[in-house]
Structures are given as structure tokens and as C-alpha cells.
Amino acid sequence: MTDNKITTVELGDGGPQVGVQGLGCMGMSEFYGDTDESAARETLETALAAGVTLFDTADVYGLGANERFLAPFVAAHRDEITLATKFAIERKGDDPHYRGVRNDPAYIRKAVEDSLRRLDTDAIDLYYMHRRDPAVPLAESVGAMAELVRQGKVKQLGLSEVTGAELREAYAVHPIAALQSEWSLFSRDIERSAVPAAVELGVTVVPYSPLGRGFLTGAFTDAAKELSEGDFRQYQPRFTGDNAKKNAALLEPVHKIAAAHGASAAQVALAWVQQRAQVHGLTVVPIPGTRKSSRLLENVAATRLTLTEGELAQLEPIAGQVAGDRYPDMSSTSAARE
Ligand SMILES: NC(=O)c1ccc[n+]([C@@H]2O[C@H](COP(=O)([O-])OP(=O)(O)OC[C@H]3O[C@@H](n4cnc5c(N)ncnc54)[C@H](OP(=O)(O)O)[C@@H]3O)[C@@H](O)[C@H]2O)c1
């Protein structure tokens, strides 16, 4: 760190310099229980002061509420931050269970206008396709996204939860700056095909849920028993019942390694993801989510923690032993199309 700020890396080929760790803002508006709004706002400022510059949201988080929540922060710091948002997951205010995936150009053209309005900005720095609808040719969707770049509404393009083949196909239409997919000690599907493609193309990988949605920190061991009603993690197969019990036991080496470094389990989990950069030879900018300044500082400090080869070897078998899928319905993930 220089001046107490985390180091920076280039986001995509020729893109802006961003702090080597970003901030996931999703939980500030939905999914992980009630939020103290003023603490969340303070967390945004703490992050920026620490050198975190990539702020991640999506139109779907809180049905637009997360983008609206970020707007004042964006206005106050527009030139200091790299703002990422996403389109493609369609929800309906009057049907809480409805989820659709939309990649058609008309939808994309409307989605970007809605995000720009909610974020109260002229341009989105990094615009991701959140999920892929295989019924729509990728060239059509990425072509529509590229048009937004030409119009100045979007600066760089990203994709989330795509396979290596899809990343290559998209890149042939327009350069893709970032691939955002789940990557953590528990979730390594991305290494099958997407990571090799990202290495080959020079695409930055932005690991989401690097803390396993909090499970890897030891903050909870059974979502059904310990988290508040409606918390999204209660519906994820890994975090309840027998699976949760088995999965919590897998964290023993994480806790041991943390103790040896005088670090927290969260920091070991984040250092492991960060070190994928050297292991695979690519740029990695994880976006852990937190609504608390103290945790933000704990998380950025993990960018200075280096795990030894021996420690990495102890952590290696964990993902292969995890019980339960990443989502209750895996049909829209990259894993379903590999
Ligand atoms: N592209 C996609 O499909 C996709 C999917 C999911 C998420 N995302 C993005 O990725 C971001 C991060 O993922 P995520 O929020 O799902 O999961 P995560 O970063 O793995 O974990 C977040 C959870 O961990 C807790 N936490 C954070 N730091 C901690 C620490 N040091 N000690 C203990 N607990 C800690 C947070 O609670 P507090 O907030 O209470 O601190 C929160 O409950 C999201 O915000 C979102 O922007 C993208």
C-alpha cells in the first residue's frame, strides 16, 4: 500500500487503474438482512479512502434501489471511482418470485437508460451482462452493448457467469474488460474454462462472493438457524442443514492458517482469491461485500497478506469437498452450459 491505499491494477486492456480490491454493494439494499443505511454510506467513504475504487452494483439489486442508493456517492466522487452495473436479470415488482433473463438488444437499450437515470450519471464505467440467455445470439447482445460504448453511455464491457467459449465469442465482437463470476475457496467452477480464456484474452477477473457470502468468515454456520427471515442464504443449498455442517468443518484449515498469521478467516479467504492472479497469470479484482467500515478495513488489509505455497496446498482440496450447489437453481449459471 502507498499512502495507506491499496495497490492498483489496470481493469481490462488499456482500462483505468482500479484498487486491487473492489466493493460489492449488493448487500446494502437486499439479500442479506436489514441494513443500517448510514453505516453503509460510511462504508462507501471508508472504502474510497482506503483506495477501493471499483464499486459494484446491478439494476436488479433491490429492483433499482441499490443503484438509487449509490447515486449520491457517485455524484460526490464521480471522477475518483469506477462504477460498474449490470443488466439481464428481469424481475417484476408485483411478483417477488419471478426471475427472467433478457439479453435482447431492445431490452439492453432500455436497461441502460434506466440505470443511468437511477445512478444519476452520464456514463457507466463498466457495464456487465449479468446472465446469459442462450436463446439470444451473443453477437446480437454484445453488438448492442458495443453500440452503447460508441454512444458514450458505457465505457467498458463485462460479462458475468459465462463460459470460456462464450467469453471468446463475445470478445470477437468487442473487447471485454472484465469477467465477473463466483470465485472463492468454495466455488471454483470458473477455473474449468473461463479462467483460461480470460488469461488468453487479457480479461480482468472480478470474483464475486469471494467470502462465500459470509460463510467462509465463520460469521454464521447454519443460515436457516442463525440468519434473519428472508435472508437469501437460507435458500442456498450449501448453507443449511447437513450440508452446512459438513461445509463448516471444511473451514478448519482456514482458521488454522488465519491463526498462524494473526489474521481473520475472512482475510485468508480473500488472500487466496487475490493470489489466483499469480497462480493463473491474470489480473484479479475481488469485490467482497460489506456494510461495515470495520470489516471493509479488515478486508482491504487482506491485500497485504501472502499465503505460502504450503498454505495454498492445504486449502487446495476444499472446493472439491463442498456439499451442495452454489444456487438452488443452477440453470442460468455458466456451469449449466459447460
Ligand atoms: N454477478 C453476480 O451474479 C453476483 C452474484 C452475487 C454477488 N455479486 C456481487 O459481488 C459482491 C460480493 O458478493 P456477496 O456480497 O454475495 O458475498 P461476499 O462478499 O462473499 O460476502 C458478503 C457477506 O460477508 C459479510 N462480510 C464481509 N466482510 C466480512 C468480514 N471481514 N468478516 C465477516 N463477515 C464479513 C457481509 O456482511 P456485512 O455486510 O454485514 O458486513 C456479507 O454478509 C456483491 O455485493 C455483488 O456486488 C455478483
mmCIF file of C-alpha atoms and ligand atoms in Angstrom:
data_model
loop_
_atom_site.group_PDB
_atom_site.id
_atom_site.type_symbol
_atom_site.label_atom_id
_atom_site.label_comp_id
_atom_site.label_asym_id
_atom_site.label_seq_id
_atom_site.Cartn_x
_atom_site.Cartn_y
_atom_site.Cartn_z
ATOM 1 C CA MET A 1 0.000 0.000 0.000
ATOM 2 C CA THR A 2 1.148 3.543 -0.729
ATOM 3 C CA ASP A 3 -0.224 6.416 1.365
ATOM 4 C CA ASN A 4 -2.269 3.799 3.196
ATOM 5 C CA LYS A 5 -4.061 2.976 -0.033
ATOM 6 C CA ILE A 6 -4.204 -0.438 -1.623
ATOM 7 C CA THR A 7 -2.222 -1.029 -4.805
ATOM 8 C CA THR A 8 -3.835 -0.550 -8.199
ATOM 9 C CA VAL A 9 -4.133 -2.655 -11.349
ATOM 10 C CA GLU A 10 -5.383 -1.997 -14.865
ATOM 11 C CA LEU A 11 -9.004 -3.019 -15.452
ATOM 12 C CA GLY A 12 -9.092 -4.765 -18.837
ATOM 13 C CA ASP A 13 -6.706 -3.978 -21.669
ATOM 14 C CA GLY A 14 -5.996 -0.226 -21.623
ATOM 15 C CA GLY A 15 -8.663 0.460 -18.981
ATOM 16 C CA PRO A 16 -8.496 2.615 -15.844
ATOM 17 C CA GLN A 17 -6.341 1.842 -12.837
ATOM 18 C CA VAL A 18 -8.514 0.471 -10.009
ATOM 19 C CA GLY A 19 -7.755 -0.583 -6.452
ATOM 20 C CA VAL A 20 -6.816 -4.269 -6.436
ATOM 21 C CA GLN A 21 -9.894 -4.957 -4.293
ATOM 22 C CA GLY A 22 -13.324 -3.515 -5.123
ATOM 23 C CA LEU A 23 -16.515 -3.241 -3.098
ATOM 24 C CA GLY A 24 -19.685 -5.233 -3.720
ATOM 25 C CA CYS A 25 -22.650 -3.055 -2.820
ATOM 26 C CA MET A 26 -25.491 -5.560 -3.304
ATOM 27 C CA GLY A 27 -25.995 -6.390 0.381
ATOM 28 C CA MET A 28 -26.531 -2.700 1.144
ATOM 29 C CA SER A 29 -30.000 -2.929 -0.413
ATOM 30 C CA GLU A 30 -31.137 -6.562 -0.435
ATOM 31 C CA PHE A 31 -30.469 -10.260 0.185
ATOM 32 C CA TYR A 32 -28.510 -10.280 3.454
ATOM 33 C CA GLY A 33 -30.965 -8.906 6.036
ATOM 34 C CA ASP A 34 -31.613 -5.378 7.293
ATOM 35 C CA THR A 35 -29.115 -2.624 6.512
ATOM 36 C CA ASP A 36 -28.145 0.359 8.634
ATOM 37 C CA GLU A 37 -28.121 2.914 5.825
ATOM 38 C CA SER A 38 -25.816 5.450 7.460
ATOM 39 C CA ALA A 39 -23.255 2.726 8.294
ATOM 40 C CA ALA A 40 -23.433 1.556 4.683
ATOM 41 C CA ARG A 41 -22.830 5.104 3.417
ATOM 42 C CA GLU A 42 -19.893 5.452 5.771
ATOM 43 C CA THR A 43 -18.531 2.154 4.396
ATOM 44 C CA LEU A 44 -18.521 3.586 0.873
ATOM 45 C CA GLU A 45 -16.411 6.541 2.046
ATOM 46 C CA THR A 46 -14.095 4.308 4.099
ATOM 47 C CA ALA A 47 -13.571 2.164 1.021
ATOM 48 C CA LEU A 48 -12.639 5.079 -1.201
ATOM 49 C CA ALA A 49 -10.257 6.484 1.423
ATOM 50 C CA ALA A 50 -8.561 3.061 1.539
ATOM 51 C CA GLY A 51 -8.032 3.067 -2.230
ATOM 52 C CA VAL A 52 -11.005 0.919 -3.236
ATOM 53 C CA THR A 53 -12.285 2.443 -6.476
ATOM 54 C CA LEU A 54 -14.324 -0.262 -8.228
ATOM 55 C CA PHE A 55 -17.883 -0.124 -6.871
ATOM 56 C CA ASP A 56 -20.217 -2.888 -7.991
ATOM 57 C CA THR A 57 -23.995 -2.789 -8.287
ATOM 58 C CA ALA A 58 -26.718 -4.100 -10.647
ATOM 59 C CA ASP A 59 -30.127 -2.927 -11.776
ATOM 60 C CA VAL A 60 -31.691 -5.995 -10.171
ATOM 61 C CA TYR A 61 -30.415 -5.383 -6.618
ATOM 62 C CA GLY A 62 -33.461 -4.198 -4.723
ATOM 63 C CA LEU A 63 -35.215 -3.635 -8.096
ATOM 64 C CA GLY A 64 -33.199 -0.468 -8.693
ATOM 65 C CA ALA A 65 -32.877 0.522 -5.035
ATOM 66 C CA ASN A 66 -29.133 -0.253 -4.898
ATOM 67 C CA GLU A 67 -28.387 1.997 -7.872
ATOM 68 C CA ARG A 68 -30.516 4.782 -6.361
ATOM 69 C CA PHE A 69 -28.746 4.294 -3.013
ATOM 70 C CA LEU A 70 -25.361 4.748 -4.713
ATOM 71 C CA ALA A 71 -26.316 7.874 -6.690
ATOM 72 C CA PRO A 72 -25.281 10.495 -4.065
ATOM 73 C CA PHE A 73 -21.929 8.753 -3.555
ATOM 74 C CA VAL A 74 -21.408 8.617 -7.319
ATOM 75 C CA ALA A 75 -22.246 12.334 -7.624
ATOM 76 C CA ALA A 76 -19.797 13.249 -4.867
ATOM 77 C CA HIS A 77 -16.921 11.189 -6.290
ATOM 78 C CA ARG A 78 -17.658 10.718 -9.979
ATOM 79 C CA ASP A 79 -14.081 11.110 -11.206
ATOM 80 C CA GLU A 80 -12.492 9.117 -8.396
ATOM 81 C CA ILE A 81 -14.431 5.881 -8.849
ATOM 82 C CA THR A 82 -15.020 3.180 -11.448
ATOM 83 C CA LEU A 83 -18.732 2.444 -11.431
ATOM 84 C CA ALA A 84 -19.919 -0.997 -12.514
ATOM 85 C CA THR A 85 -23.529 -2.051 -13.001
ATOM 86 C CA LYS A 86 -25.358 -4.869 -14.802
ATOM 87 C CA PHE A 87 -28.448 -5.735 -16.816
ATOM 88 C CA ALA A 88 -30.164 -9.007 -17.785
ATOM 89 C CA ILE A 89 -31.969 -10.306 -14.723
ATOM 90 C CA GLU A 90 -35.581 -9.269 -15.066
ATOM 91 C CA ARG A 91 -37.847 -9.034 -12.039
ATOM 92 C CA LYS A 92 -41.382 -7.830 -11.513
ATOM 93 C CA GLY A 93 -42.420 -5.642 -8.605
ATOM 94 C CA ASP A 94 -45.794 -7.424 -8.319
ATOM 95 C CA ASP A 95 -44.370 -10.964 -8.426
ATOM 96 C CA PRO A 96 -41.482 -11.447 -5.966
ATOM 97 C CA HIS A 97 -40.741 -14.954 -7.270
ATOM 98 C CA TYR A 98 -40.425 -14.022 -10.942
ATOM 99 C CA ARG A 99 -36.932 -14.098 -12.469
ATOM 100 C CA GLY A 100 -36.239 -13.854 -16.198
ATOM 101 C CA VAL A 101 -33.059 -13.454 -18.217
ATOM 102 C CA ARG A 102 -33.174 -10.847 -21.002
ATOM 103 C CA ASN A 103 -30.329 -10.308 -23.474
ATOM 104 C CA ASP A 104 -32.217 -8.880 -26.462
ATOM 105 C CA PRO A 105 -30.974 -5.539 -27.828
ATOM 106 C CA ALA A 106 -34.239 -3.670 -27.178
ATOM 107 C CA TYR A 107 -34.126 -4.720 -23.528
ATOM 108 C CA ILE A 108 -30.462 -3.687 -23.231
ATOM 109 C CA ARG A 109 -31.146 -0.251 -24.747
ATOM 110 C CA LYS A 110 -33.907 0.384 -22.196
ATOM 111 C CA ALA A 111 -31.973 -1.113 -19.260
ATOM 112 C CA VAL A 112 -29.015 1.214 -19.736
ATOM 113 C CA GLU A 113 -31.236 4.301 -19.767
ATOM 114 C CA ASP A 114 -32.926 3.141 -16.553
ATOM 115 C CA SER A 115 -29.568 2.519 -14.846
ATOM 116 C CA LEU A 116 -28.162 5.882 -15.960
ATOM 117 C CA ARG A 117 -31.248 7.623 -14.584
ATOM 118 C CA ARG A 118 -31.156 5.808 -11.235
ATOM 119 C CA LEU A 119 -27.399 6.339 -10.853
ATOM 120 C CA ASP A 120 -27.858 9.959 -11.953
ATOM 121 C CA THR A 121 -24.799 9.867 -14.188
ATOM 122 C CA ASP A 122 -23.966 10.351 -17.874
ATOM 123 C CA ALA A 123 -21.940 7.182 -18.316
ATOM 124 C CA ILE A 124 -21.402 3.785 -16.726
ATOM 125 C CA ASP A 125 -17.720 2.853 -16.486
ATOM 126 C CA LEU A 126 -18.214 -0.908 -16.721
ATOM 127 C CA TYR A 127 -21.474 -2.418 -17.975
ATOM 128 C CA TYR A 128 -21.987 -6.142 -17.493
ATOM 129 C CA MET A 129 -24.361 -8.669 -18.911
ATOM 130 C CA HIS A 130 -25.396 -10.269 -15.603
ATOM 131 C CA ARG A 131 -26.675 -13.570 -17.019
ATOM 132 C CA ARG A 132 -26.710 -15.158 -20.450
ATOM 133 C CA ASP A 133 -29.853 -16.210 -22.313
ATOM 134 C CA PRO A 134 -28.572 -18.816 -24.784
ATOM 135 C CA ALA A 135 -31.648 -18.239 -26.976
ATOM 136 C CA VAL A 136 -30.268 -14.822 -27.998
ATOM 137 C CA PRO A 137 -27.117 -14.929 -30.183
ATOM 138 C CA LEU A 138 -24.234 -13.486 -28.177
ATOM 139 C CA ALA A 139 -23.166 -11.367 -31.155
ATOM 140 C CA GLU A 140 -26.550 -9.568 -31.033
ATOM 141 C CA SER A 141 -26.294 -8.792 -27.310
ATOM 142 C CA VAL A 142 -22.634 -7.801 -27.324
ATOM 143 C CA GLY A 143 -23.263 -5.852 -30.533
ATOM 144 C CA ALA A 144 -25.935 -3.841 -28.696
ATOM 145 C CA MET A 145 -23.573 -3.329 -25.755
ATOM 146 C CA ALA A 146 -20.811 -2.164 -28.136
ATOM 147 C CA GLU A 147 -23.222 0.379 -29.583
ATOM 148 C CA LEU A 148 -23.595 1.842 -26.061
ATOM 149 C CA VAL A 149 -19.813 2.278 -25.937
ATOM 150 C CA ARG A 150 -19.881 4.115 -29.274
ATOM 151 C CA GLN A 151 -22.663 6.357 -27.925
ATOM 152 C CA GLY A 152 -20.584 7.179 -24.829
ATOM 153 C CA LYS A 153 -23.169 5.748 -22.415
ATOM 154 C CA VAL A 154 -20.832 2.973 -21.340
ATOM 155 C CA LYS A 155 -17.025 2.912 -21.218
ATOM 156 C CA GLN A 156 -16.103 -0.766 -20.891
ATOM 157 C CA LEU A 157 -17.986 -4.053 -21.219
ATOM 158 C CA GLY A 158 -18.155 -7.022 -18.891
ATOM 159 C CA LEU A 159 -19.840 -10.419 -18.704
ATOM 160 C CA SER A 160 -20.946 -12.418 -15.682
ATOM 161 C CA GLU A 161 -21.300 -16.204 -15.401
ATOM 162 C CA VAL A 162 -20.201 -17.041 -18.946
ATOM 163 C CA THR A 163 -18.157 -19.997 -20.149
ATOM 164 C CA GLY A 164 -14.728 -19.688 -21.752
ATOM 165 C CA ALA A 165 -16.229 -20.299 -25.204
ATOM 166 C CA GLU A 166 -18.788 -17.527 -24.634
ATOM 167 C CA LEU A 167 -16.096 -15.136 -23.435
ATOM 168 C CA ARG A 168 -14.073 -15.762 -26.606
ATOM 169 C CA GLU A 169 -17.151 -15.369 -28.820
ATOM 170 C CA ALA A 170 -18.088 -12.074 -27.144
ATOM 171 C CA TYR A 171 -14.532 -10.757 -27.292
ATOM 172 C CA ALA A 172 -14.511 -11.270 -31.056
ATOM 173 C CA VAL A 173 -17.401 -8.756 -31.275
ATOM 174 C CA HIS A 174 -15.975 -6.157 -28.869
ATOM 175 C CA PRO A 175 -13.167 -6.199 -26.253
ATOM 176 C CA ILE A 176 -14.416 -7.402 -22.882
ATOM 177 C CA ALA A 177 -12.698 -5.723 -19.932
ATOM 178 C CA ALA A 178 -13.948 -7.934 -17.120
ATOM 179 C CA LEU A 179 -15.431 -11.309 -16.334
ATOM 180 C CA GLN A 180 -17.398 -11.321 -13.076
ATOM 181 C CA SER A 181 -18.098 -14.784 -11.722
ATOM 182 C CA GLU A 182 -18.197 -16.509 -8.364
ATOM 183 C CA TRP A 183 -14.678 -17.473 -7.282
ATOM 184 C CA SER A 184 -13.693 -18.453 -3.778
ATOM 185 C CA LEU A 185 -12.265 -21.273 -1.696
ATOM 186 C CA PHE A 186 -15.706 -22.926 -2.076
ATOM 187 C CA SER A 187 -16.526 -22.069 -5.714
ATOM 188 C CA ARG A 188 -14.031 -22.851 -8.430
ATOM 189 C CA ASP A 189 -16.167 -23.841 -11.469
ATOM 190 C CA ILE A 190 -14.771 -20.768 -13.223
ATOM 191 C CA GLU A 191 -11.358 -22.422 -13.438
ATOM 192 C CA ARG A 192 -12.673 -25.056 -15.885
ATOM 193 C CA SER A 193 -12.938 -22.876 -18.994
ATOM 194 C CA ALA A 194 -13.497 -19.191 -18.200
ATOM 195 C CA VAL A 195 -10.188 -18.551 -16.426
ATOM 196 C CA PRO A 196 -8.034 -19.997 -19.243
ATOM 197 C CA ALA A 197 -9.981 -17.851 -21.744
ATOM 198 C CA ALA A 198 -9.546 -14.739 -19.564
ATOM 199 C CA VAL A 199 -5.790 -15.393 -19.362
ATOM 200 C CA GLU A 200 -5.570 -15.800 -23.128
ATOM 201 C CA LEU A 201 -7.585 -12.642 -23.868
ATOM 202 C CA GLY A 202 -6.201 -10.417 -21.097
ATOM 203 C CA VAL A 203 -9.613 -10.060 -19.439
ATOM 204 C CA THR A 204 -9.619 -8.981 -15.778
ATOM 205 C CA VAL A 205 -11.434 -11.406 -13.484
ATOM 206 C CA VAL A 206 -13.689 -9.866 -10.846
ATOM 207 C CA PRO A 207 -14.507 -12.627 -8.357
ATOM 208 C CA TYR A 208 -17.926 -12.171 -6.749
ATOM 209 C CA SER A 209 -18.878 -13.643 -3.360
ATOM 210 C CA PRO A 210 -15.172 -14.169 -2.520
ATOM 211 C CA LEU A 211 -16.182 -14.690 1.111
ATOM 212 C CA GLY A 212 -18.708 -17.362 0.159
ATOM 213 C CA ARG A 213 -21.462 -14.887 1.034
ATOM 214 C CA GLY A 214 -20.000 -14.630 4.532
ATOM 215 C CA PHE A 215 -19.881 -18.386 5.252
ATOM 216 C CA LEU A 216 -16.080 -18.564 4.817
ATOM 217 C CA THR A 217 -15.594 -15.968 7.565
ATOM 218 C CA GLY A 218 -17.260 -18.198 10.162
ATOM 219 C CA ALA A 219 -19.801 -15.421 10.843
ATOM 220 C CA PHE A 220 -22.611 -17.993 10.549
ATOM 221 C CA THR A 221 -22.647 -21.770 10.322
ATOM 222 C CA ASP A 222 -26.305 -22.538 9.526
ATOM 223 C CA ALA A 223 -28.250 -19.919 7.601
ATOM 224 C CA ALA A 224 -31.656 -21.386 8.493
ATOM 225 C CA LYS A 225 -30.979 -21.173 12.215
ATOM 226 C CA GLU A 226 -28.841 -18.055 12.501
ATOM 227 C CA LEU A 227 -29.871 -15.562 9.833
ATOM 228 C CA SER A 228 -32.946 -13.376 9.711
ATOM 229 C CA GLU A 229 -36.125 -14.397 7.917
ATOM 230 C CA GLY A 230 -35.949 -13.780 4.177
ATOM 231 C CA ASP A 231 -32.139 -13.761 4.074
ATOM 232 C CA PHE A 232 -31.284 -15.160 0.638
ATOM 233 C CA ARG A 233 -28.654 -17.505 2.089
ATOM 234 C CA GLN A 234 -31.379 -19.589 3.768
ATOM 235 C CA TYR A 235 -32.314 -20.845 0.294
ATOM 236 C CA GLN A 236 -28.797 -21.726 -0.794
ATOM 237 C CA PRO A 237 -28.124 -25.448 -0.564
ATOM 238 C CA ARG A 238 -24.654 -25.048 0.935
ATOM 239 C CA PHE A 239 -25.588 -23.054 3.962
ATOM 240 C CA THR A 240 -28.275 -25.057 5.754
ATOM 241 C CA GLY A 241 -28.765 -28.442 7.413
ATOM 242 C CA ASP A 242 -26.351 -31.320 6.847
ATOM 243 C CA ASN A 243 -24.561 -29.526 4.020
ATOM 244 C CA ALA A 244 -23.811 -26.536 6.237
ATOM 245 C CA LYS A 245 -22.497 -28.823 8.959
ATOM 246 C CA LYS A 246 -20.159 -30.602 6.542
ATOM 247 C CA ASN A 247 -19.090 -27.347 4.924
ATOM 248 C CA ALA A 248 -18.329 -25.604 8.221
ATOM 249 C CA ALA A 249 -15.966 -28.487 9.076
ATOM 250 C CA LEU A 250 -14.065 -27.821 5.825
ATOM 251 C CA LEU A 251 -13.036 -24.439 7.189
ATOM 252 C CA GLU A 252 -10.691 -25.883 9.811
ATOM 253 C CA PRO A 253 -7.502 -25.251 7.763
ATOM 254 C CA VAL A 254 -8.700 -21.714 7.000
ATOM 255 C CA HIS A 255 -8.967 -20.970 10.722
ATOM 256 C CA LYS A 256 -5.585 -22.589 11.434
ATOM 257 C CA ILE A 257 -3.838 -20.575 8.730
ATOM 258 C CA ALA A 258 -5.572 -17.415 9.928
ATOM 259 C CA ALA A 259 -4.309 -18.003 13.474
ATOM 260 C CA ALA A 260 -0.749 -18.537 12.208
ATOM 261 C CA HIS A 261 -0.831 -15.116 10.516
ATOM 262 C CA GLY A 262 -2.700 -13.334 13.308
ATOM 263 C CA ALA A 263 -5.342 -12.741 10.624
ATOM 264 C CA SER A 264 -9.063 -13.485 10.337
ATOM 265 C CA ALA A 265 -10.634 -16.294 8.293
ATOM 266 C CA ALA A 266 -12.096 -13.585 6.033
ATOM 267 C CA GLN A 267 -8.606 -12.293 5.302
ATOM 268 C CA VAL A 268 -7.310 -15.768 4.444
ATOM 269 C CA ALA A 269 -10.273 -16.336 2.106
ATOM 270 C CA LEU A 270 -9.604 -13.004 0.381
ATOM 271 C CA ALA A 271 -5.838 -13.535 0.168
ATOM 272 C CA TRP A 272 -6.494 -16.910 -1.502
ATOM 273 C CA VAL A 273 -8.670 -15.277 -4.189
ATOM 274 C CA GLN A 274 -6.213 -12.419 -4.664
ATOM 275 C CA GLN A 275 -3.361 -14.885 -5.148
ATOM 276 C CA ARG A 276 -5.206 -16.518 -8.060
ATOM 277 C CA ALA A 277 -3.609 -13.651 -10.007
ATOM 278 C CA GLN A 278 -0.113 -15.147 -9.623
ATOM 279 C CA VAL A 279 -1.297 -18.753 -9.771
ATOM 280 C CA HIS A 280 -3.052 -18.295 -13.134
ATOM 281 C CA GLY A 281 -1.215 -15.250 -14.510
ATOM 282 C CA LEU A 282 -4.065 -12.769 -14.810
ATOM 283 C CA THR A 283 -5.459 -9.628 -13.175
ATOM 284 C CA VAL A 284 -7.885 -10.273 -10.315
ATOM 285 C CA VAL A 285 -10.034 -7.652 -8.550
ATOM 286 C CA PRO A 286 -12.269 -9.355 -5.953
ATOM 287 C CA ILE A 287 -15.355 -7.451 -4.798
ATOM 288 C CA PRO A 288 -16.184 -8.597 -1.250
ATOM 289 C CA GLY A 289 -19.412 -7.082 0.038
ATOM 290 C CA THR A 290 -19.729 -5.431 3.409
ATOM 291 C CA ARG A 291 -21.872 -2.745 5.002
ATOM 292 C CA LYS A 292 -19.491 -2.067 7.863
ATOM 293 C CA SER A 293 -16.395 0.158 7.866
ATOM 294 C CA SER A 294 -14.541 -2.079 10.319
ATOM 295 C CA ARG A 295 -14.967 -5.096 8.019
ATOM 296 C CA LEU A 296 -14.032 -3.021 4.998
ATOM 297 C CA LEU A 297 -10.702 -2.174 6.623
ATOM 298 C CA GLU A 298 -10.213 -5.811 7.619
ATOM 299 C CA ASN A 299 -10.899 -6.887 4.040
ATOM 300 C CA VAL A 300 -8.572 -4.393 2.348
ATOM 301 C CA ALA A 301 -5.803 -5.380 4.768
ATOM 302 C CA ALA A 302 -6.010 -8.862 3.214
ATOM 303 C CA THR A 303 -4.436 -7.425 0.049
ATOM 304 C CA ARG A 304 -1.181 -7.352 2.063
ATOM 305 C CA LEU A 305 -1.433 -10.946 3.265
ATOM 306 C CA THR A 306 0.523 -13.545 1.284
ATOM 307 C CA LEU A 307 -0.157 -17.237 1.823
ATOM 308 C CA THR A 308 2.767 -19.631 1.465
ATOM 309 C CA GLU A 309 2.877 -22.459 -1.082
ATOM 310 C CA GLY A 310 2.326 -24.893 1.803
ATOM 311 C CA GLU A 311 -0.754 -22.984 2.959
ATOM 312 C CA LEU A 312 -2.168 -22.823 -0.560
ATOM 313 C CA ALA A 313 -1.681 -26.592 -0.775
ATOM 314 C CA GLN A 314 -3.662 -27.097 2.448
ATOM 315 C CA LEU A 315 -6.522 -25.025 1.019
ATOM 316 C CA GLU A 316 -6.459 -26.734 -2.381
ATOM 317 C CA PRO A 317 -8.808 -29.680 -1.650
ATOM 318 C CA ILE A 318 -11.585 -27.635 -0.014
ATOM 319 C CA ALA A 319 -13.672 -26.690 -3.076
ATOM 320 C CA GLY A 320 -13.822 -30.295 -4.287
ATOM 321 C CA GLN A 321 -15.394 -31.369 -0.986
ATOM 322 C CA VAL A 322 -18.123 -28.726 -0.670
ATOM 323 C CA ALA A 323 -21.616 -30.181 -0.233
ATOM 324 C CA GLY A 324 -24.423 -28.523 -2.210
ATOM 325 C CA ASP A 325 -24.650 -26.289 -5.271
ATOM 326 C CA ARG A 326 -23.948 -22.546 -5.402
ATOM 327 C CA TYR A 327 -27.615 -21.755 -6.138
ATOM 328 C CA PRO A 328 -30.896 -23.613 -5.604
ATOM 329 C CA ASP A 329 -31.404 -23.315 -9.384
ATOM 330 C CA MET A 330 -28.175 -23.525 -11.354
ATOM 331 C CA SER A 331 -29.825 -23.235 -14.789
ATOM 332 C CA SER A 332 -28.657 -19.692 -15.544
ATOM 333 C CA THR A 333 -25.066 -20.171 -14.393
ATOM 334 C CA SER A 334 -22.101 -20.863 -16.667
ATOM 335 C CA ALA A 335 -21.813 -24.346 -15.119
ATOM 336 C CA ALA A 336 -25.120 -25.286 -16.778
ATOM 337 C CA ARG A 337 -23.711 -24.589 -20.253
ATOM 338 C CA GLU A 338 -20.301 -26.270 -19.988
HETATM 339 N N1 LIG B 1 -22.508 -11.309 -10.817
HETATM 340 C C1 LIG B 1 -23.267 -11.973 -9.967
HETATM 341 O O1 LIG B 1 -24.057 -12.828 -10.347
HETATM 342 C C2 LIG B 1 -23.153 -11.668 -8.488
HETATM 343 C C3 LIG B 1 -23.732 -12.532 -7.549
HETATM 344 C C4 LIG B 1 -23.569 -12.222 -6.199
HETATM 345 C C5 LIG B 1 -22.858 -11.092 -5.802
HETATM 346 N N2 LIG B 1 -22.325 -10.272 -6.744
HETATM 347 C C6 LIG B 1 -21.555 -9.065 -6.379
HETATM 348 O O2 LIG B 1 -20.463 -9.473 -5.562
HETATM 349 C C7 LIG B 1 -20.465 -8.753 -4.339
HETATM 350 C C8 LIG B 1 -19.890 -9.584 -3.234
HETATM 351 O O3 LIG B 1 -20.565 -10.814 -3.087
HETATM 352 P P1 LIG B 1 -21.511 -11.138 -1.848
HETATM 353 O O4 LIG B 1 -21.873 -9.885 -1.115
HETATM 354 O O5 LIG B 1 -22.575 -12.011 -2.380
HETATM 355 O O6 LIG B 1 -20.647 -12.103 -0.940
HETATM 356 P P2 LIG B 1 -19.280 -11.996 -0.121
HETATM 357 O O7 LIG B 1 -18.563 -10.790 -0.484
HETATM 358 O O8 LIG B 1 -18.645 -13.312 -0.292
HETATM 359 O O9 LIG B 1 -19.808 -11.923 1.379
HETATM 360 C C9 LIG B 1 -20.595 -10.879 1.851
HETATM 361 C C10 LIG B 1 -21.060 -11.235 3.247
HETATM 362 O O10 LIG B 1 -19.937 -11.368 4.123
HETATM 363 C C11 LIG B 1 -20.052 -10.483 5.223
HETATM 364 N N3 LIG B 1 -18.691 -9.988 5.484
HETATM 365 C C12 LIG B 1 -17.956 -9.133 4.705
HETATM 366 N N4 LIG B 1 -16.731 -8.947 5.227
HETATM 367 C C13 LIG B 1 -16.681 -9.677 6.371
HETATM 368 C C14 LIG B 1 -15.688 -9.884 7.351
HETATM 369 N N5 LIG B 1 -14.490 -9.319 7.270
HETATM 370 N N6 LIG B 1 -15.981 -10.709 8.397
HETATM 371 C C15 LIG B 1 -17.188 -11.309 8.495
HETATM 372 N N7 LIG B 1 -18.179 -11.145 7.590
HETATM 373 C C16 LIG B 1 -17.920 -10.331 6.532
HETATM 374 C C17 LIG B 1 -21.041 -9.425 4.804
HETATM 375 O O11 LIG B 1 -21.782 -8.945 5.882
HETATM 376 P P3 LIG B 1 -21.894 -7.359 6.246
HETATM 377 O O12 LIG B 1 -22.380 -6.677 5.017
HETATM 378 O O13 LIG B 1 -22.890 -7.342 7.348
HETATM 379 O O14 LIG B 1 -20.514 -6.958 6.646
HETATM 380 C C18 LIG B 1 -21.960 -10.198 3.853
HETATM 381 O O15 LIG B 1 -22.961 -10.871 4.588
HETATM 382 C C19 LIG B 1 -21.925 -8.333 -4.171
HETATM 383 O O16 LIG B 1 -22.054 -7.241 -3.305
HETATM 384 C C20 LIG B 1 -22.335 -8.039 -5.584
HETATM 385 O O17 LIG B 1 -21.940 -6.728 -5.936
HETATM 386 C C21 LIG B 1 -22.465 -10.553 -8.087
#
